[in-house]
Amino acid sequence: MNPFPSFDTTQVRYGHVVGRESPNIAPRVLTGTVSVTANSRTVNGKGTRFRSEIDLTDSSLFYNGWLRINDRATYREAKVESVQSDTQLTLTATWKFAPVTNAVADTYHYDSTQQTWNYDHYLRSAYYDTALVEYINYYRTGDPAFLSYARKMADALWASQYIDHGTVVQGSNHLPPREQAFAGLMLRALDGKPEYWDYLYREVRATFDTWLKLRRNNLTLYYDIREDGYAQLYAVMLARVLPDRYPLYANGTYLSPTGSATDGAQKRAVLLADAEDIGVNFFGRLQRPDGSWRWDVESEQVVNTEQPFMIGLYLESLILLHQLTTSPRVQANLREQIVRSCQHLYRDAYRGSEIVKDMPMFRWRGFWYYWGGGTSANPRAYEHGNGERAAKGDPGMISQVRQLNSTVHHAFGYAYVITGDRAFLKMGDDIFGASFGDATDNVRNIAQVGGKEYDMVFRSSGRYLVWRLYRPR
């Protein structure tokens, strides 16, 4: 039933790789302060949580047992041999430096082989929601290893410095919508962690209000369709799955609950009504007649452009809302957005027939990185697209272009379901085949390069394989 078997083999094989390599405990600045004396292996903590913030069980040396202590503005790196309690640990070697008292410490480590810090590697790997993807792997295969990975990853994110047990609501560690990875946390909340709901609701509600509700009448997207789309996506998801009752943790889940919410049904209804309004009167209003959405990328002096791979992320929320709403008016508007967007993406932004000039045996068969608009100096420079122009003899460059298909596959399957128009099936099979191999060529995407690329592909693409099987009555 799946004419693209490499999709399944890659999903399963590399899903285990990503799962094994992800840490049990994310790198972080440690809670509290530490003290250590010269020529001692014992580190004492004050207000510390060594048992839950230092991992000695991880199979990856990238994360396992690293400790840095701030010694008068200079970080000294050590390795932890054992943890005796939340306030005492033992190093693998004696402390060779001057005594340190009440110092800041962290579990950061720079790996010279990979040329990156472990905290950067962790956050990058989780960018497209690794816990979500491992849950998908589990529900597709029934393999309990994937369920273990999903739980491990969700719980590590929950305890990380970016959420810190449900206490981070502002500051430098407070993540923007594109990095929140809340879908995996919602699945974990459904899977034995109801204590996650309170923070998830408060954050989703605040994010939606800040990024969307307050911007309802804006003449442009607030930031870009990725950030705005994620804010919408999590509101739609929570409108479906927030329980009627759940425990409250005003001070975070490291401390005792502070009460119980009994108004989950009302909150779901309000979220749905707000998401319907934004879906029609913000996103629907801002869709251009050609089916595109446009925004500026100020950091790169790019104006009035679209990035097709970001459109795919917004389309996730659009499709879920179309499935959830019971309003015929809203359904009709969302259906029109989906259809027009897919038609535009394939017609204007997909390089399906464009020959790779320096490797003419191949076609690009991927989306432009930018389509439409241009630069501040030349506002029409990207009117017909902007991206890689030459492969330089390396098929891997073609694979990188095809990676940009990853977030869009699912939408063509759903467009086929809601219209019955086999043109969307033909478009979808062309794009999917370019990503996972078909009779045209053997070049594929880069799903196996790293956790970020893997999650980008598998967070939604599998839905296409289901929806393409639809047969209109």
Coordinates of C-alpha atoms in Angstrom, one line a residue:
M1 CA 0.0 0.0 0.0
N2 CA 3.0 2.3 0.2
P3 CA 4.8 2.9 -3.1
F4 CA 7.7 4.6 -1.3
P5 CA 9.2 1.9 0.9
S6 CA 12.3 3.9 1.8
F7 CA 10.0 6.2 3.9
D8 CA 9.2 3.3 6.3
T9 CA 12.7 1.9 6.4
T10 CA 14.3 5.3 7.1
Q11 CA 11.7 6.2 9.7
V12 CA 12.2 3.0 11.7
R13 CA 16.0 2.7 11.3
Y14 CA 16.9 6.3 12.0
G15 CA 14.2 6.7 14.6
H16 CA 16.2 4.2 16.8
V17 CA 19.4 6.2 16.1
V18 CA 17.8 9.5 17.2
G19 CA 16.1 7.8 20.2
R20 CA 19.3 6.3 21.5
E21 CA 21.4 9.4 21.0
S22 CA 18.9 11.8 22.8
P23 CA 19.9 12.5 26.4
N24 CA 17.9 11.4 29.5
I25 CA 18.7 14.8 31.0
A26 CA 19.2 17.9 28.8
P27 CA 22.4 20.1 29.3
R28 CA 21.6 23.0 31.5
V29 CA 22.8 25.6 34.0
L30 CA 22.4 23.8 37.4
T31 CA 19.9 25.0 40.0
G32 CA 21.6 26.5 43.0
T33 CA 25.4 26.9 43.6
V34 CA 28.3 24.6 44.2
S35 CA 31.5 24.6 46.3
V36 CA 34.7 22.5 46.0
T37 CA 38.0 22.6 47.8
A38 CA 41.5 22.1 46.2
N39 CA 42.6 18.5 45.8
S40 CA 39.2 17.2 46.6
R41 CA 36.8 15.0 44.5
T42 CA 33.7 16.1 46.5
V43 CA 31.5 18.8 45.2
N44 CA 28.8 20.2 47.6
G45 CA 25.7 22.0 46.5
K46 CA 23.4 24.6 48.0
G47 CA 19.9 24.5 46.7
T48 CA 21.0 22.0 44.0
R49 CA 19.2 19.1 42.3
F50 CA 22.1 16.9 41.3
R51 CA 20.1 13.7 41.0
S52 CA 17.7 15.2 38.4
E53 CA 20.1 17.5 36.6
I54 CA 23.3 15.5 36.1
D55 CA 23.0 12.4 34.0
L56 CA 25.5 9.5 34.4
T57 CA 23.4 6.9 32.6
D58 CA 23.4 8.3 29.1
S59 CA 25.1 6.2 26.4
S60 CA 26.2 9.3 24.5
L61 CA 29.5 10.7 25.7
F62 CA 28.3 14.1 24.3
Y63 CA 26.0 14.4 27.4
N64 CA 27.2 11.9 30.0
G65 CA 28.6 13.3 33.2
W66 CA 30.0 16.6 32.1
L67 CA 30.3 19.5 34.7
R68 CA 31.6 23.0 34.4
I69 CA 32.2 25.2 37.4
N70 CA 32.6 28.9 37.2
D71 CA 35.9 29.7 38.9
R72 CA 36.2 33.5 39.1
A73 CA 34.9 34.1 35.5
T74 CA 36.7 31.1 34.1
Y75 CA 34.8 27.8 33.5
R76 CA 36.7 24.7 34.7
E77 CA 35.5 21.4 33.2
A78 CA 35.3 18.2 35.1
K79 CA 33.7 14.8 34.9
V80 CA 31.3 13.4 37.5
E81 CA 31.8 9.8 38.7
S82 CA 28.8 9.5 41.0
V83 CA 26.0 11.4 42.6
Q84 CA 25.3 10.8 46.2
S85 CA 22.4 13.1 46.8
D86 CA 20.9 16.3 45.4
T87 CA 23.6 18.3 47.2
Q88 CA 26.7 16.1 46.9
L89 CA 28.6 14.5 44.0
T90 CA 32.0 12.9 43.4
L91 CA 34.3 13.9 40.5
T92 CA 36.4 11.4 38.5
A93 CA 39.6 13.3 39.5
T94 CA 40.6 15.7 42.2
W95 CA 40.0 19.4 41.7
K96 CA 43.3 20.9 40.7
F97 CA 42.4 24.5 41.0
A98 CA 41.8 27.0 43.8
P99 CA 38.8 26.5 46.2
V100 CA 35.5 27.6 44.8
T101 CA 32.6 28.7 47.0
N102 CA 28.9 29.2 46.0
A103 CA 29.7 29.1 42.2
V104 CA 27.5 28.7 39.2
A105 CA 27.8 25.4 37.4
D106 CA 26.4 23.8 34.3
T107 CA 26.6 20.5 32.3
Y108 CA 27.7 22.2 29.0
H109 CA 30.4 20.6 27.0
Y110 CA 32.0 21.5 23.7
D111 CA 32.7 18.6 21.4
S112 CA 35.7 19.3 19.1
T113 CA 34.8 16.4 16.8
Q114 CA 31.3 17.7 16.1
Q115 CA 32.4 21.3 16.6
T116 CA 29.4 22.2 18.6
W117 CA 28.2 22.6 22.2
N118 CA 26.0 19.9 23.6
Y119 CA 23.2 22.4 24.5
D120 CA 23.2 23.7 20.9
H121 CA 23.1 20.1 19.6
Y122 CA 20.3 19.2 22.0
L123 CA 18.1 22.2 21.1
R124 CA 18.7 21.8 17.4
S125 CA 17.9 18.1 17.5
A126 CA 14.6 18.9 19.3
Y127 CA 13.7 21.7 16.9
Y128 CA 10.9 19.9 15.0
D129 CA 9.7 18.0 18.1
T130 CA 11.5 14.7 18.5
A131 CA 9.1 13.4 21.2
L132 CA 6.2 13.9 18.8
V133 CA 8.0 12.0 16.0
E134 CA 9.0 9.1 18.3
Y135 CA 5.3 8.9 19.5
I136 CA 4.4 8.7 15.8
N137 CA 6.9 6.0 15.3
Y138 CA 5.4 4.0 18.2
Y139 CA 1.8 4.4 17.0
R140 CA 2.8 3.3 13.5
T141 CA 4.9 0.3 14.5
G142 CA 3.9 -0.7 18.1
D143 CA 7.5 -1.1 19.0
P144 CA 7.8 -0.2 22.7
A145 CA 11.4 1.1 22.2
F146 CA 9.9 4.1 20.4
L147 CA 7.5 4.7 23.3
S148 CA 10.4 4.7 25.7
Y149 CA 12.3 7.2 23.5
A150 CA 9.2 9.5 23.3
R151 CA 8.7 9.5 27.0
K152 CA 12.5 10.1 27.6
M153 CA 12.6 13.0 25.2
A154 CA 9.4 14.7 26.5
D155 CA 10.5 14.3 30.1
A156 CA 14.0 15.6 29.3
L157 CA 12.5 18.7 27.7
W158 CA 10.1 19.2 30.6
A159 CA 13.1 19.2 33.1
S160 CA 15.3 21.3 30.8
Q161 CA 16.2 24.9 31.5
Y162 CA 13.7 25.9 28.7
I163 CA 10.7 24.7 30.7
D164 CA 12.2 23.8 34.1
H165 CA 9.3 21.8 35.4
G166 CA 6.7 24.3 34.2
T167 CA 8.3 27.5 35.7
V168 CA 9.8 29.3 32.6
V169 CA 7.4 32.0 31.4
Q170 CA 9.8 34.7 30.3
G171 CA 13.5 35.5 30.0
S172 CA 16.3 34.2 27.7
N173 CA 15.3 30.6 28.1
H174 CA 11.7 31.2 27.2
L175 CA 11.3 29.7 23.7
P176 CA 9.5 31.2 20.7
P177 CA 6.7 29.1 19.2
R178 CA 8.9 27.4 16.6
E179 CA 11.0 25.8 19.3
Q180 CA 8.4 25.0 22.0
A181 CA 7.8 21.4 20.8
F182 CA 4.5 21.3 22.7
A183 CA 2.9 18.5 20.6
G184 CA 5.2 15.9 22.0
L185 CA 4.5 17.2 25.5
M186 CA 0.8 17.0 25.0
L187 CA 1.1 13.4 24.0
R188 CA 3.2 12.8 27.1
A189 CA 0.5 14.5 29.2
L190 CA -2.0 12.1 27.7
D191 CA 0.5 9.3 28.5
G192 CA 0.7 9.4 32.2
K193 CA 1.9 13.0 32.9
P194 CA -1.3 15.0 33.7
E195 CA 0.8 17.4 35.7
Y196 CA 2.0 18.9 32.4
W197 CA -1.4 20.3 31.4
D198 CA -1.5 23.4 33.6
Y199 CA 1.7 24.9 32.2
L200 CA 0.9 23.8 28.6
Y201 CA -2.5 25.5 28.8
R202 CA -1.1 28.7 30.3
E203 CA 1.8 28.9 27.7
V204 CA -0.4 28.0 24.7
R205 CA -3.0 30.6 25.8
A206 CA -0.4 33.3 26.3
T207 CA 1.4 32.5 23.1
F208 CA -1.8 32.5 21.1
D209 CA -2.9 35.8 22.6
T210 CA 0.5 37.5 22.1
W211 CA 1.3 36.3 18.6
L212 CA -2.2 36.1 17.1
K213 CA -5.2 37.4 19.0
L214 CA -3.7 40.8 19.6
R215 CA -2.7 41.0 15.9
R216 CA -6.0 39.9 14.5
N217 CA -6.5 43.1 12.5
N218 CA -2.9 43.5 11.4
L219 CA -2.2 44.2 7.7
T220 CA 0.6 41.6 7.7
L221 CA 1.6 38.5 9.5
Y222 CA 2.9 39.4 13.0
Y223 CA 6.4 37.7 12.4
D224 CA 6.3 35.0 9.8
I225 CA 3.9 32.1 9.1
R226 CA 6.1 29.6 11.0
E227 CA 5.9 31.4 14.3
D228 CA 2.3 32.5 13.8
G229 CA 1.4 29.0 12.5
Y230 CA 2.9 27.2 15.5
A231 CA 0.9 29.5 17.9
Q232 CA -2.2 28.5 16.0
L233 CA -1.3 24.8 15.8
Y234 CA -0.9 24.4 19.6
A235 CA -4.1 26.3 20.3
V236 CA -6.0 23.9 17.9
M237 CA -4.4 20.8 19.4
L238 CA -5.2 21.9 22.9
A239 CA -8.8 22.7 21.9
R240 CA -9.0 19.0 21.2
V241 CA -7.1 17.3 24.0
L242 CA -7.1 19.5 27.1
P243 CA -8.9 17.4 29.8
D244 CA -12.0 18.5 31.6
R245 CA -10.1 18.3 34.9
Y246 CA -6.4 18.5 35.6
P247 CA -4.1 19.4 38.5
L248 CA -2.7 22.9 38.9
Y249 CA 1.0 23.6 39.6
A250 CA 1.3 27.4 40.0
N251 CA 4.9 26.9 41.2
G252 CA 6.0 24.2 38.8
T253 CA 5.8 20.4 39.0
Y254 CA 9.0 20.1 41.2
L255 CA 6.8 21.3 44.0
S256 CA 3.4 20.1 45.2
P257 CA 0.1 20.8 43.3
T258 CA -1.7 24.0 44.1
G259 CA -5.2 23.0 43.2
S260 CA -7.3 21.4 40.4
A261 CA -8.9 22.9 37.3
T262 CA -12.4 21.8 36.5
D263 CA -13.1 24.1 33.6
G264 CA -11.2 22.2 30.8
A265 CA -14.3 21.9 28.6
Q266 CA -14.9 25.7 28.7
K267 CA -11.3 26.4 28.0
R268 CA -11.4 24.0 25.0
A269 CA -14.5 25.8 23.6
V270 CA -12.9 29.2 23.9
L271 CA -9.6 28.0 22.3
L272 CA -11.6 26.5 19.4
A273 CA -13.7 29.7 18.9
D274 CA -10.6 31.9 19.0
A275 CA -8.7 29.6 16.6
E276 CA -11.6 29.6 14.2
D277 CA -11.7 33.4 14.3
I278 CA -8.0 33.7 13.7
G279 CA -8.0 31.0 11.0
V280 CA -10.6 32.9 9.0
N281 CA -10.0 36.6 9.9
F282 CA -6.2 36.6 10.2
F283 CA -4.7 33.8 8.1
G284 CA -7.6 33.6 5.7
R285 CA -7.7 37.3 5.2
L286 CA -3.9 37.6 4.6
Q287 CA -3.7 34.8 2.0
R288 CA -3.0 36.4 -1.4
P289 CA -5.2 35.9 -4.5
D290 CA -2.4 33.7 -5.9
G291 CA -2.7 31.4 -2.8
S292 CA 0.5 32.6 -1.1
W293 CA 1.3 34.2 2.2
R294 CA 4.0 36.9 2.3
W295 CA 6.2 38.5 4.9
D296 CA 9.5 40.3 5.4
V297 CA 12.7 38.6 6.7
E298 CA 14.4 41.7 8.2
S299 CA 17.5 39.9 9.3
E300 CA 18.3 39.1 5.7
Q301 CA 16.8 42.3 4.1
V302 CA 14.3 40.1 2.3
V303 CA 10.8 41.7 1.6
N304 CA 7.4 40.5 0.6
T305 CA 8.5 36.9 0.2
E306 CA 7.2 33.4 1.1
Q307 CA 9.2 30.4 2.3
P308 CA 7.2 27.3 1.2
F309 CA 8.6 24.9 3.8
M310 CA 7.1 27.3 6.5
I311 CA 3.8 27.2 4.8
G312 CA 3.7 23.5 5.4
L313 CA 3.9 24.0 9.1
Y314 CA 1.0 26.5 9.1
L315 CA -1.0 24.0 7.0
E316 CA -0.7 21.5 9.8
S317 CA -2.8 23.8 12.0
L318 CA -5.2 24.6 9.1
I319 CA -5.9 20.9 8.4
L320 CA -6.4 20.0 12.1
L321 CA -8.8 22.9 12.5
H322 CA -10.7 21.9 9.4
Q323 CA -11.1 18.5 11.0
L324 CA -12.1 19.9 14.4
T325 CA -14.5 22.7 13.6
T326 CA -18.2 22.0 13.2
S327 CA -19.0 25.4 11.6
P328 CA -19.8 25.1 7.9
R329 CA -18.7 28.7 7.3
V330 CA -15.3 28.1 8.9
Q331 CA -14.9 24.7 7.1
A332 CA -15.5 26.3 3.7
N333 CA -13.0 29.1 4.3
L334 CA -10.3 26.7 5.5
R335 CA -11.0 24.3 2.6
E336 CA -10.4 27.2 0.2
Q337 CA -7.1 28.1 1.9
I338 CA -5.9 24.6 1.7
V339 CA -6.8 24.1 -2.0
R340 CA -5.4 27.5 -3.1
S341 CA -2.2 27.0 -1.2
C342 CA -1.5 23.6 -2.6
Q343 CA -2.3 24.7 -6.1
H344 CA 0.0 27.7 -5.7
L345 CA 2.9 25.7 -4.1
Y346 CA 3.0 23.2 -6.9
R347 CA 2.4 25.7 -9.7
D348 CA 4.7 28.5 -8.6
A349 CA 7.2 27.3 -5.9
Y350 CA 8.0 23.7 -6.8
R351 CA 10.9 23.2 -9.2
G352 CA 9.5 19.9 -10.6
S353 CA 10.6 20.3 -14.2
E354 CA 13.6 22.5 -13.7
I355 CA 16.8 20.7 -14.9
V356 CA 19.9 21.0 -12.7
K357 CA 22.1 22.9 -15.2
D358 CA 25.4 21.3 -14.2
M359 CA 23.9 17.8 -13.7
P360 CA 21.3 17.7 -16.5
M361 CA 20.5 14.1 -15.8
F362 CA 18.5 15.4 -12.7
R363 CA 15.7 17.8 -12.0
W364 CA 15.6 19.8 -8.8
R365 CA 12.2 18.5 -7.7
G366 CA 12.2 20.6 -4.6
F367 CA 10.8 23.9 -3.4
W368 CA 12.5 27.2 -3.6
Y369 CA 13.8 28.5 -0.3
Y370 CA 12.3 31.9 -1.1
W371 CA 9.5 32.5 -3.5
G372 CA 8.1 35.9 -4.5
G373 CA 9.3 39.4 -3.4
G374 CA 13.0 40.0 -3.2
T375 CA 15.5 42.1 -1.4
S376 CA 15.4 45.6 0.0
A377 CA 17.6 46.7 -2.9
N378 CA 15.6 44.7 -5.5
P379 CA 12.1 44.0 -4.3
R380 CA 11.3 41.7 -7.3
A381 CA 14.5 39.7 -7.2
Y382 CA 12.8 36.5 -6.0
E383 CA 9.7 36.9 -8.1
H384 CA 10.4 33.5 -9.7
G385 CA 12.2 32.0 -6.8
N386 CA 15.5 31.9 -5.0
G387 CA 17.6 29.0 -3.9
E388 CA 20.4 26.7 -5.0
R389 CA 21.2 27.2 -8.7
A390 CA 24.0 24.6 -9.2
A391 CA 24.8 21.2 -7.7
K392 CA 28.5 21.6 -8.3
G393 CA 28.6 17.9 -9.3
D394 CA 27.2 16.8 -5.9
P395 CA 23.8 15.1 -5.8
G396 CA 23.8 16.0 -2.1
M397 CA 23.0 19.6 -3.1
I398 CA 19.9 18.3 -4.9
S399 CA 19.0 16.3 -1.7
Q400 CA 19.2 19.5 0.3
V401 CA 16.7 21.2 -2.0
R402 CA 14.4 18.3 -1.8
Q403 CA 14.5 18.4 2.0
L404 CA 12.4 21.6 1.7
N405 CA 9.5 19.3 0.6
S406 CA 9.4 17.7 4.0
T407 CA 6.8 19.9 5.7
V408 CA 4.5 20.1 2.8
H409 CA 3.7 16.5 1.8
H410 CA 0.7 16.0 4.1
A411 CA -1.2 19.0 2.7
F412 CA -1.5 17.5 -0.8
G413 CA -3.0 14.3 0.6
Y414 CA -5.6 16.2 2.6
A415 CA -6.4 18.4 -0.4
Y416 CA -7.1 15.2 -2.3
V417 CA -9.4 14.0 0.5
I418 CA -11.5 17.1 0.7
T419 CA -11.8 17.6 -3.0
G420 CA -11.6 14.2 -4.5
D421 CA -9.5 15.8 -7.2
R422 CA -6.8 13.3 -8.4
A423 CA -4.7 16.2 -9.6
F424 CA -3.6 16.7 -5.9
L425 CA -2.7 13.0 -5.7
K426 CA -0.6 13.4 -8.8
M427 CA 1.1 16.5 -7.4
G428 CA 1.6 14.8 -4.0
D429 CA 3.1 11.6 -5.5
D430 CA 5.5 13.7 -7.5
I431 CA 6.8 15.6 -4.5
F432 CA 6.8 12.5 -2.2
G433 CA 8.6 10.5 -4.8
A434 CA 11.2 13.3 -5.1
S435 CA 11.8 13.0 -1.4
F436 CA 11.8 9.3 -0.9
G437 CA 12.7 7.8 -4.3
D438 CA 10.7 6.8 -7.3
A439 CA 11.2 5.7 -10.9
T440 CA 12.5 9.1 -11.9
D441 CA 15.8 9.0 -10.0
N442 CA 17.4 7.7 -6.9
V443 CA 18.1 11.1 -5.2
R444 CA 16.3 11.5 -1.9
N445 CA 16.1 14.1 0.9
I446 CA 18.5 14.3 3.9
A447 CA 16.3 12.8 6.6
Q448 CA 19.3 10.8 8.0
V449 CA 21.7 13.8 8.4
G450 CA 20.6 14.6 12.0
G451 CA 17.7 14.8 14.4
K452 CA 16.5 18.1 13.1
E453 CA 16.3 16.9 9.6
Y454 CA 14.7 13.6 10.6
D455 CA 12.0 15.2 12.6
M456 CA 11.3 17.8 9.9
V457 CA 10.5 14.9 7.5
F458 CA 8.6 12.6 9.8
R459 CA 6.5 14.9 12.0
S460 CA 3.7 15.1 9.3
S461 CA 4.7 13.3 6.1
G462 CA 3.3 9.9 7.1
R463 CA -0.2 11.4 6.9
Y464 CA 0.2 11.7 3.1
L465 CA 0.5 7.9 2.8
V466 CA -2.8 7.5 4.6
W467 CA -4.7 10.2 2.8
R468 CA -3.4 9.2 -0.7
L469 CA -5.4 5.9 -0.2
Y470 CA -8.7 7.8 -0.1
R471 CA -11.1 6.8 -2.7
P472 CA -14.0 9.2 -3.4
R473 CA -17.5 7.7 -3.3

